[in-house]
Structure formats: structure tokens, C-alpha cells
Amino acid sequence: SSPDSDGCTPELEKAGLLNKTKIAEGGRKLRKNWSPSWVVLVGNSLVFFKDPKSQTPSSWKPGNSRPESSVDLRGAQLHWANNLSSKKNVFKLRTVTGNEFLLQSETDSLIKEWYNTIQNVIDRLDRE
Ligand code: I3S
């Protein structure tokens, strides 16, 4: 049988390193603070972890892989947002609760894959 034959384990869709900044919290604008983030798309959520490379060896202990934050993609909106940054390959993710994130990669193909995969999850949830 498949590893998820009971249907209870959310499916891992994608994981990788992106640059991230939160720009709004509950509709309130925040100051940008870009940093690398290990991003995992699993089930209906986008989950953010600290960039493993930015951690010191001493901070590399089991249990330190706790997510920094996570985003519910149900009802979320995704837009290319190169107007919101001097960086290239930027998109904005807005949650129903009014939290806004910019995500960015220097690699064109990689950011397109992330955009398409996240949009597919949002579309799937919209149809439910
Ligand atoms: O949209 P902004 O305000 O020009 O964003 C830049 C600033 O947040 C800047 O920080 P401070 O002005 O707080 O020192 C960041 O270092 C930049 O990365 C931000 O712009 P980009 O274009 O990189 O998103």
C-alpha cells in the first residue's frame, strides 16, 4: 500500500530555499526584512523554517526544526509582484487573514515552479 493509504498524512508537494519577507500582518503594513527561508508546501499549508545554512552548528539540534510560521492557503491569493521590490522574480501571497508575504528566487525556473504549485493548491481548495 502507499505510505498514505489512510489518507491522513498530508501530501508533501514541494520544498526548497526561497527568500522571504512578511510585508503585512492582519492588513497592517510591516517593514520588509528579507531572509532566506526553507519553504515546505504540505497539504493545504505553506510552512516556513529557518534557513539551515544560516544556523550555527550549536543551534543544529534535533527539535530545532520547529517551523517559524505557517500559512493556510485556503482562500489565499497569489500575484506576481515585481513592482513591490527591486529584486527580480518576486510574488506576493496574501492570506484570508490579511497576512502578506513576498517570496523570491534568483532562479527563474524555480520561482515559476513555486508559483504554479502554490496556485494549483489554492485552485484545488477553491473547488472544495
Ligand atoms: O520596498 P522598500 O521599502 O524599498 O524595501 C527595501 C527596504 O525594506 C530595505 O530595508 P531598510 O530600508 O529597512 O533598510 C531592504 O534592505 C530592501 O531589501 C528592501 O527592498 P527590496 O527592493 O529588496 O524588496
PDB file of C-alpha atoms and ligand atoms in Angstrom:
ATOM      1  CA  SER A   1       0.000   0.000   0.000  1.00  0.00           C
ATOM      2  CA  SER A   2       1.094   3.613  -0.394  1.00  0.00           C
ATOM      3  CA  PRO A   3       2.658   5.450   2.564  1.00  0.00           C
ATOM      4  CA  ASP A   4      -0.573   7.408   2.883  1.00  0.00           C
ATOM      5  CA  SER A   5      -3.134   4.704   2.278  1.00  0.00           C
ATOM      6  CA  ASP A   6      -5.221   6.027   5.198  1.00  0.00           C
ATOM      7  CA  GLY A   7      -5.323   9.487   3.602  1.00  0.00           C
ATOM      8  CA  CYS A   8      -4.419  11.150   6.897  1.00  0.00           C
ATOM      9  CA  THR A   9      -0.859  12.235   6.166  1.00  0.00           C
ATOM     10  CA  PRO A  10      -0.804  15.490   4.198  1.00  0.00           C
ATOM     11  CA  GLU A  11       0.972  15.169   0.902  1.00  0.00           C
ATOM     12  CA  LEU A  12       4.367  16.870   0.595  1.00  0.00           C
ATOM     13  CA  GLU A  13       4.143  18.872  -2.611  1.00  0.00           C
ATOM     14  CA  LYS A  14       7.405  20.781  -2.638  1.00  0.00           C
ATOM     15  CA  ALA A  15      10.297  22.010  -0.507  1.00  0.00           C
ATOM     16  CA  GLY A  16      13.161  24.395  -1.103  1.00  0.00           C
ATOM     17  CA  LEU A  17      15.025  27.558  -0.259  1.00  0.00           C
ATOM     18  CA  LEU A  18      13.439  30.935  -1.096  1.00  0.00           C
ATOM     19  CA  ASN A  19      13.985  34.486   0.044  1.00  0.00           C
ATOM     20  CA  LYS A  20      11.073  35.639   2.137  1.00  0.00           C
ATOM     21  CA  THR A  21       9.757  38.767   3.783  1.00  0.00           C
ATOM     22  CA  LYS A  22       6.461  39.394   5.507  1.00  0.00           C
ATOM     23  CA  ILE A  23       5.002  42.744   4.425  1.00  0.00           C
ATOM     24  CA  ALA A  24       1.664  42.802   6.228  1.00  0.00           C
ATOM     25  CA  GLU A  25       0.081  41.275   9.319  1.00  0.00           C
ATOM     26  CA  GLY A  26      -3.712  41.306   9.519  1.00  0.00           C
ATOM     27  CA  GLY A  27      -3.782  44.015   6.853  1.00  0.00           C
ATOM     28  CA  ARG A  28      -1.262  46.188   8.723  1.00  0.00           C
ATOM     29  CA  LYS A  29       1.828  47.027   6.716  1.00  0.00           C
ATOM     30  CA  LEU A  30       5.167  45.796   8.079  1.00  0.00           C
ATOM     31  CA  ARG A  31       8.715  46.863   7.356  1.00  0.00           C
ATOM     32  CA  LYS A  32      10.443  44.498   4.952  1.00  0.00           C
ATOM     33  CA  ASN A  33      13.031  42.147   6.382  1.00  0.00           C
ATOM     34  CA  TRP A  34      14.237  39.747   3.682  1.00  0.00           C
ATOM     35  CA  SER A  35      15.844  36.495   4.782  1.00  0.00           C
ATOM     36  CA  PRO A  36      16.392  33.032   3.329  1.00  0.00           C
ATOM     37  CA  SER A  37      13.745  30.556   4.384  1.00  0.00           C
ATOM     38  CA  TRP A  38      13.309  26.841   3.917  1.00  0.00           C
ATOM     39  CA  VAL A  39       9.795  26.626   2.478  1.00  0.00           C
ATOM     40  CA  VAL A  40       7.697  23.468   2.552  1.00  0.00           C
ATOM     41  CA  LEU A  41       4.352  23.062   0.793  1.00  0.00           C
ATOM     42  CA  VAL A  42       2.453  20.292   2.519  1.00  0.00           C
ATOM     43  CA  GLY A  43      -1.277  19.652   2.336  1.00  0.00           C
ATOM     44  CA  ASN A  44      -3.096  22.983   2.495  1.00  0.00           C
ATOM     45  CA  SER A  45      -0.218  24.868   4.103  1.00  0.00           C
ATOM     46  CA  LEU A  46       2.970  26.653   3.247  1.00  0.00           C
ATOM     47  CA  VAL A  47       5.360  26.141   6.165  1.00  0.00           C
ATOM     48  CA  PHE A  48       8.441  28.283   6.791  1.00  0.00           C
ATOM     49  CA  PHE A  49      11.601  27.089   8.533  1.00  0.00           C
ATOM     50  CA  LYS A  50      14.795  28.938   9.342  1.00  0.00           C
ATOM     51  CA  ASP A  51      17.385  28.551   6.607  1.00  0.00           C
ATOM     52  CA  PRO A  52      19.545  25.623   7.841  1.00  0.00           C
ATOM     53  CA  LYS A  53      22.644  27.278   6.352  1.00  0.00           C
ATOM     54  CA  SER A  54      22.132  30.414   8.436  1.00  0.00           C
ATOM     55  CA  GLN A  55      22.173  28.424  11.677  1.00  0.00           C
ATOM     56  CA  THR A  56      25.256  27.929  13.800  1.00  0.00           C
ATOM     57  CA  PRO A  57      26.384  24.339  14.491  1.00  0.00           C
ATOM     58  CA  SER A  58      25.251  24.670  18.105  1.00  0.00           C
ATOM     59  CA  SER A  59      21.759  25.609  17.005  1.00  0.00           C
ATOM     60  CA  TRP A  60      21.607  22.460  14.883  1.00  0.00           C
ATOM     61  CA  LYS A  61      19.932  20.154  17.374  1.00  0.00           C
ATOM     62  CA  PRO A  62      17.019  17.828  16.899  1.00  0.00           C
ATOM     63  CA  GLY A  63      13.887  19.719  17.878  1.00  0.00           C
ATOM     64  CA  ASN A  64      15.221  22.919  16.358  1.00  0.00           C
ATOM     65  CA  SER A  65      13.405  22.067  13.147  1.00  0.00           C
ATOM     66  CA  ARG A  66      10.254  23.654  14.572  1.00  0.00           C
ATOM     67  CA  PRO A  67       8.570  25.795  11.891  1.00  0.00           C
ATOM     68  CA  GLU A  68       8.889  29.567  12.221  1.00  0.00           C
ATOM     69  CA  SER A  69       5.398  30.044  10.856  1.00  0.00           C
ATOM     70  CA  SER A  70       2.875  28.537   8.544  1.00  0.00           C
ATOM     71  CA  VAL A  71       0.283  29.860   6.127  1.00  0.00           C
ATOM     72  CA  ASP A  72      -3.146  28.382   5.384  1.00  0.00           C
ATOM     73  CA  LEU A  73      -3.590  28.508   1.608  1.00  0.00           C
ATOM     74  CA  ARG A  74      -7.385  28.221   1.653  1.00  0.00           C
ATOM     75  CA  GLY A  75      -8.762  31.414   0.109  1.00  0.00           C
ATOM     76  CA  ALA A  76      -5.258  32.826  -0.364  1.00  0.00           C
ATOM     77  CA  GLN A  77      -4.310  34.990  -3.338  1.00  0.00           C
ATOM     78  CA  LEU A  78      -1.126  34.821  -5.360  1.00  0.00           C
ATOM     79  CA  HIS A  79       0.208  37.585  -7.630  1.00  0.00           C
ATOM     80  CA  TRP A  80       3.463  38.334  -9.373  1.00  0.00           C
ATOM     81  CA  ALA A  81       4.764  41.432  -7.621  1.00  0.00           C
ATOM     82  CA  ASN A  82       7.896  42.711  -9.310  1.00  0.00           C
ATOM     83  CA  ASN A  83       6.508  46.207  -8.689  1.00  0.00           C
ATOM     84  CA  LEU A  84       6.886  45.653  -4.928  1.00  0.00           C
ATOM     85  CA  SER A  85      10.635  45.061  -4.909  1.00  0.00           C
ATOM     86  CA  SER A  86      13.862  45.898  -6.667  1.00  0.00           C
ATOM     87  CA  LYS A  87      14.557  42.159  -6.705  1.00  0.00           C
ATOM     88  CA  LYS A  88      13.563  40.010  -9.661  1.00  0.00           C
ATOM     89  CA  ASN A  89      11.219  37.017  -9.559  1.00  0.00           C
ATOM     90  CA  VAL A  90       9.012  38.196  -6.693  1.00  0.00           C
ATOM     91  CA  PHE A  91       5.485  37.064  -5.951  1.00  0.00           C
ATOM     92  CA  LYS A  92       3.074  38.082  -3.215  1.00  0.00           C
ATOM     93  CA  LEU A  93       0.984  35.664  -1.205  1.00  0.00           C
ATOM     94  CA  ARG A  94      -1.977  37.098   0.690  1.00  0.00           C
ATOM     95  CA  THR A  95      -3.903  35.008   3.203  1.00  0.00           C
ATOM     96  CA  VAL A  96      -7.586  35.410   4.067  1.00  0.00           C
ATOM     97  CA  THR A  97      -6.470  36.875   7.394  1.00  0.00           C
ATOM     98  CA  GLY A  98      -4.605  39.689   5.641  1.00  0.00           C
ATOM     99  CA  ASN A  99      -1.075  38.434   6.133  1.00  0.00           C
ATOM    100  CA  GLU A 100       1.114  39.219   3.141  1.00  0.00           C
ATOM    101  CA  PHE A 101       4.433  37.642   2.180  1.00  0.00           C
ATOM    102  CA  LEU A 102       6.844  38.256  -0.662  1.00  0.00           C
ATOM    103  CA  LEU A 103       8.770  35.236  -1.898  1.00  0.00           C
ATOM    104  CA  GLN A 104      11.714  35.470  -4.276  1.00  0.00           C
ATOM    105  CA  SER A 105      14.369  33.415  -6.030  1.00  0.00           C
ATOM    106  CA  GLU A 106      17.199  34.403  -8.353  1.00  0.00           C
ATOM    107  CA  THR A 107      16.340  31.328 -10.442  1.00  0.00           C
ATOM    108  CA  ASP A 108      13.549  31.992 -12.946  1.00  0.00           C
ATOM    109  CA  SER A 109      12.516  28.348 -13.424  1.00  0.00           C
ATOM    110  CA  LEU A 110      12.430  27.725  -9.690  1.00  0.00           C
ATOM    111  CA  ILE A 111      10.188  30.666  -8.824  1.00  0.00           C
ATOM    112  CA  LYS A 112       7.807  29.757 -11.679  1.00  0.00           C
ATOM    113  CA  GLU A 113       7.531  26.209 -10.321  1.00  0.00           C
ATOM    114  CA  TRP A 114       6.743  27.529  -6.844  1.00  0.00           C
ATOM    115  CA  TYR A 115       4.166  29.963  -8.213  1.00  0.00           C
ATOM    116  CA  ASN A 116       2.428  27.263 -10.264  1.00  0.00           C
ATOM    117  CA  THR A 117       2.467  24.674  -7.487  1.00  0.00           C
ATOM    118  CA  ILE A 118       1.054  27.090  -4.880  1.00  0.00           C
ATOM    119  CA  GLN A 119      -1.587  28.338  -7.351  1.00  0.00           C
ATOM    120  CA  ASN A 120      -2.633  24.726  -8.037  1.00  0.00           C
ATOM    121  CA  VAL A 121      -3.186  24.131  -4.312  1.00  0.00           C
ATOM    122  CA  ILE A 122      -5.187  27.379  -3.987  1.00  0.00           C
ATOM    123  CA  ASP A 123      -7.312  26.378  -7.012  1.00  0.00           C
ATOM    124  CA  ARG A 124      -7.895  22.885  -5.595  1.00  0.00           C
ATOM    125  CA  LEU A 125      -9.036  24.360  -2.259  1.00  0.00           C
ATOM    126  CA  ASP A 126     -11.321  26.847  -4.077  1.00  0.00           C
ATOM    127  CA  ARG A 127     -13.096  23.923  -5.746  1.00  0.00           C
ATOM    128  CA  GLU A 128     -13.688  22.016  -2.484  1.00  0.00           C
TER     129      GLU A 128
HETATM  130  O1  I3S B   1      10.179  48.479  -0.521  1.00  0.00           O
HETATM  131  P1  I3S B   1      11.352  49.071   0.211  1.00  0.00           P
HETATM  132  O2  I3S B   1      10.989  49.704   1.492  1.00  0.00           O
HETATM  133  O3  I3S B   1      12.226  49.916  -0.663  1.00  0.00           O
HETATM  134  O4  I3S B   1      12.193  47.808   0.650  1.00  0.00           O
HETATM  135  C1  I3S B   1      13.569  47.799   0.927  1.00  0.00           C
HETATM  136  C2  I3S B   1      13.844  48.105   2.367  1.00  0.00           C
HETATM  137  O5  I3S B   1      12.999  47.341   3.199  1.00  0.00           O
HETATM  138  C3  I3S B   1      15.270  47.799   2.770  1.00  0.00           C
HETATM  139  O6  I3S B   1      15.430  47.903   4.156  1.00  0.00           O
HETATM  140  P2  I3S B   1      15.525  49.263   5.006  1.00  0.00           P
HETATM  141  O7  I3S B   1      15.056  50.380   4.156  1.00  0.00           O
HETATM  142  O8  I3S B   1      14.565  48.940   6.103  1.00  0.00           O
HETATM  143  O9  I3S B   1      16.919  49.381   5.486  1.00  0.00           O
HETATM  144  C4  I3S B   1      15.671  46.384   2.400  1.00  0.00           C
HETATM  145  O10 I3S B   1      17.012  46.163   2.723  1.00  0.00           O
HETATM  146  C5  I3S B   1      15.446  46.142   0.920  1.00  0.00           C
HETATM  147  O11 I3S B   1      15.797  44.790   0.624  1.00  0.00           O
HETATM  148  C6  I3S B   1      14.035  46.433   0.523  1.00  0.00           C
HETATM  149  O12 I3S B   1      13.833  46.425  -0.847  1.00  0.00           O
HETATM  150  P3  I3S B   1      13.742  45.291  -1.916  1.00  0.00           P
HETATM  151  O13 I3S B   1      13.695  46.070  -3.192  1.00  0.00           O
HETATM  152  O14 I3S B   1      14.974  44.469  -1.744  1.00  0.00           O
HETATM  153  O15 I3S B   1      12.493  44.463  -1.740  1.00  0.00           O
END
